[in-house]
Short mmCIF file of C-alpha atoms in Angstrom, two decimals:
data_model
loop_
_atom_site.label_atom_id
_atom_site.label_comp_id
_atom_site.label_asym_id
_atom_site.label_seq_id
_atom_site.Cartn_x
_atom_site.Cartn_y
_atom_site.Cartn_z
CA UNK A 708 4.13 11.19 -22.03
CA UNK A 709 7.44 11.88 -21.18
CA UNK A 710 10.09 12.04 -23.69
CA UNK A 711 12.88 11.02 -21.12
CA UNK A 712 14.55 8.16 -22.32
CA UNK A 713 17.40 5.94 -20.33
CA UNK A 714 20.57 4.75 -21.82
CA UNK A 715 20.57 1.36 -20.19
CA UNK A 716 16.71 1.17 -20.33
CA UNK A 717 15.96 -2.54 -19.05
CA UNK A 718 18.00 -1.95 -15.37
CA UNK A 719 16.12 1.45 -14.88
CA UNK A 720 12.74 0.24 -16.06
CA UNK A 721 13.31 -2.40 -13.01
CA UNK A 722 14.26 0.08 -10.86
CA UNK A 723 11.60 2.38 -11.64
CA UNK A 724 9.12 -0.40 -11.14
CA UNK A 725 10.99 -0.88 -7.59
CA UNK A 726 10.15 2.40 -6.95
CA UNK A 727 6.48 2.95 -8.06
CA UNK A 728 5.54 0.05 -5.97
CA UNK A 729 6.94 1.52 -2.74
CA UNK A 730 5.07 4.49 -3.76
CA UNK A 731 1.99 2.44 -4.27
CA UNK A 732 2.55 1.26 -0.99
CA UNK A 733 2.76 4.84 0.56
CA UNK A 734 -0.50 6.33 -1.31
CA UNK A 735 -2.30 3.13 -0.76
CA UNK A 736 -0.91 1.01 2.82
CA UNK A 737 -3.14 -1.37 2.99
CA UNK A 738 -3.35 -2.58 -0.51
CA UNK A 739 -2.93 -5.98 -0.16
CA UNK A 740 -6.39 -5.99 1.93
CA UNK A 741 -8.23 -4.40 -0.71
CA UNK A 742 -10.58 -7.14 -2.21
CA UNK A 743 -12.65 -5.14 -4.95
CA UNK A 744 -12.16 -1.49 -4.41
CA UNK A 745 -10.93 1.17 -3.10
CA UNK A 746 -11.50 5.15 -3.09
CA UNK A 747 -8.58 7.62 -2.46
CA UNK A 748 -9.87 11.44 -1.20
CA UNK A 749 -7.52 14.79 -1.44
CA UNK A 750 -9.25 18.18 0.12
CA UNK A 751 -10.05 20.26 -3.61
CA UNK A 752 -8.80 17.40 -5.58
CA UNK A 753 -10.53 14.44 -7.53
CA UNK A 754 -10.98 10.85 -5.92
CA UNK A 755 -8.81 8.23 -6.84
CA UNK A 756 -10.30 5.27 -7.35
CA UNK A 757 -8.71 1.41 -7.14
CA UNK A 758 -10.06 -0.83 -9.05
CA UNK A 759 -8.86 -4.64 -8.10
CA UNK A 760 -9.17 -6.72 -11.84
CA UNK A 761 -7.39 -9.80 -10.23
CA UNK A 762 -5.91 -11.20 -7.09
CA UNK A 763 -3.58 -13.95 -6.98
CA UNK A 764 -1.03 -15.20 -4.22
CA UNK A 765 1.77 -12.76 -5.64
CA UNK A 766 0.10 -10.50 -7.99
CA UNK A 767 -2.01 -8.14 -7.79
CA UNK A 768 -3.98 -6.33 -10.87
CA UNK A 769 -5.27 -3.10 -10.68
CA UNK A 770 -6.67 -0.31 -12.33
CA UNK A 771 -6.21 3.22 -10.87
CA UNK A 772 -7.76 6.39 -12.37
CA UNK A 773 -9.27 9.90 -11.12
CA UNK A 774 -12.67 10.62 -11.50
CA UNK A 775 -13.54 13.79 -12.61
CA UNK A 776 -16.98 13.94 -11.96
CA UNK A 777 -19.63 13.61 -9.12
CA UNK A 778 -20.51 10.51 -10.89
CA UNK A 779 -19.27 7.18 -11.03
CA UNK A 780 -20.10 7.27 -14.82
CA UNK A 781 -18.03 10.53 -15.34
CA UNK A 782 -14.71 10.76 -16.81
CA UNK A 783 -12.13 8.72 -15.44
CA UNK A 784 -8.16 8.98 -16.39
CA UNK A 785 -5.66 7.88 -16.64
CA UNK A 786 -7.14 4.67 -16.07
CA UNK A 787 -3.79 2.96 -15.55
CA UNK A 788 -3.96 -0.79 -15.30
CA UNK A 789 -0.87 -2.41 -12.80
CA UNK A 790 0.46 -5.13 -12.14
CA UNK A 791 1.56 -5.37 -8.73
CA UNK A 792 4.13 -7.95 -8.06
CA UNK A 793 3.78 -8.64 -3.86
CA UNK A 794 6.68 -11.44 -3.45
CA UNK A 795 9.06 -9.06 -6.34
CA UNK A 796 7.94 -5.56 -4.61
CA UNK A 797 8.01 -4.37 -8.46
CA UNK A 798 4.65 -2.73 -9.94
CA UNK A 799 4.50 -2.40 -13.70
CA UNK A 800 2.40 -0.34 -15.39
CA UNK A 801 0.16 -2.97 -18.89
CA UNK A 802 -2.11 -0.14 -20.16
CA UNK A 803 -4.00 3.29 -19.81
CA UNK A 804 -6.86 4.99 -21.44
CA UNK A 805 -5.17 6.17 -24.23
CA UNK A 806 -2.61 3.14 -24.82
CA UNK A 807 -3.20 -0.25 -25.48
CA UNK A 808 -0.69 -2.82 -23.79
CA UNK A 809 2.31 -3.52 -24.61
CA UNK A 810 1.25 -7.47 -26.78
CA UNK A 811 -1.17 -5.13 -28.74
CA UNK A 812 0.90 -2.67 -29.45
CA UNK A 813 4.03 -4.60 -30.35
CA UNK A 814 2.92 -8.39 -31.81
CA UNK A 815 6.52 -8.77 -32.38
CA UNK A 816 8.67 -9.65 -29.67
CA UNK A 817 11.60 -8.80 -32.18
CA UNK A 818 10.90 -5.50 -31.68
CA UNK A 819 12.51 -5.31 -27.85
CA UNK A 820 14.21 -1.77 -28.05
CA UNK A 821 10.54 0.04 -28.86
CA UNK A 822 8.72 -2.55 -25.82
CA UNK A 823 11.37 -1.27 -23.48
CA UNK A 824 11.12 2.39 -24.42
CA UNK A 825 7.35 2.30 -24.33
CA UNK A 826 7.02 0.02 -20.99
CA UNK A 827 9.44 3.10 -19.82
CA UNK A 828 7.26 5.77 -20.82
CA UNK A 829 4.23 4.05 -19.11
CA UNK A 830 6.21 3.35 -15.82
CA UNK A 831 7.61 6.62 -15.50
CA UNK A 832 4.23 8.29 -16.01
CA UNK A 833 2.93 6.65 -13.06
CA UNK A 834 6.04 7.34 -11.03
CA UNK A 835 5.28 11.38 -11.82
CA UNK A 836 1.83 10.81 -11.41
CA UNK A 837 2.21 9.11 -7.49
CA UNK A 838 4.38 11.79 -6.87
CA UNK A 839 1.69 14.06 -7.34
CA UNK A 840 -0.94 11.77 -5.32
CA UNK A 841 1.42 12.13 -2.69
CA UNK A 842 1.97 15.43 -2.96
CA UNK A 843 -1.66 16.26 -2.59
CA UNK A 844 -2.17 13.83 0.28
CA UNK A 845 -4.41 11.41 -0.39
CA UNK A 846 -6.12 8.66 1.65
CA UNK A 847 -7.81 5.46 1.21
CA UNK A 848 -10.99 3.77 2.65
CA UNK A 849 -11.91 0.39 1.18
#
């Protein structure tokens, strides 16, 4: 994960936030629509595949993850859970594969220097990550 780490961490963690859900939106414009799932295609590349864990009015959970493997059962990574904010336009990133979220990892609310630094490295993995999604041109069906 990136070792990049803001001075004034909270107002660029909401920023960055701003700015992975707009990229959502880009890689995935219809995302709202999607009821269970959705799978992303690249020429040479790996599906993407959405993964809808809850829908509320203004929230959205997902979990989004290559699949590196003909098979549904094969590997599949990052496996970033989101929560996607709808009326906010903010998308925050609760977990991957190899992380646990943020309540496991820090049971003490005390500790709100390390929750910000690690909610930062999270976020700004998927920001670098949908840069590279949209890089590579993907498209989803549902």
């Amino acid at each position: 994960m990136a070792l990049i780490t803001p001075i004034n961490t909270s107002l660029c963690l909401e920023q960055l936030c701003a700015s992975n859900f707009q990229k959502l939106l880009q890689l995935i414009p219809d995302l709202a629509a999607i009821k269970n799932a959705a799978v992303g295609v690249a020429p040479r590349h790996a599906n993407l595949h959405l993964t809808v864990i809850d829908h509320s009015p203004y929230t959205l959970t997902v979990e989004l993850n290559h699949c590196f493997s003909q098979h549904l059962d094969g590997l599949l990574a990052p496996a970033l859970r989101i929560r996607i904010y709808m009326d906010a336009q903010l998308a925050e990133v609760l977990s991957d594969n190899d992380r646990a979220s943020v309540a496991r990892t820090f049971p003490d609310a005390r500790q709100s220097r390390e929750i910000m630094h690690y909610k930062w490295r999270l976020n700004y993995f998927l920001q670098k990550w949908l840069d590279h999604c949209l890089g590579k041109n993907y498209r989803f069906t549902s």
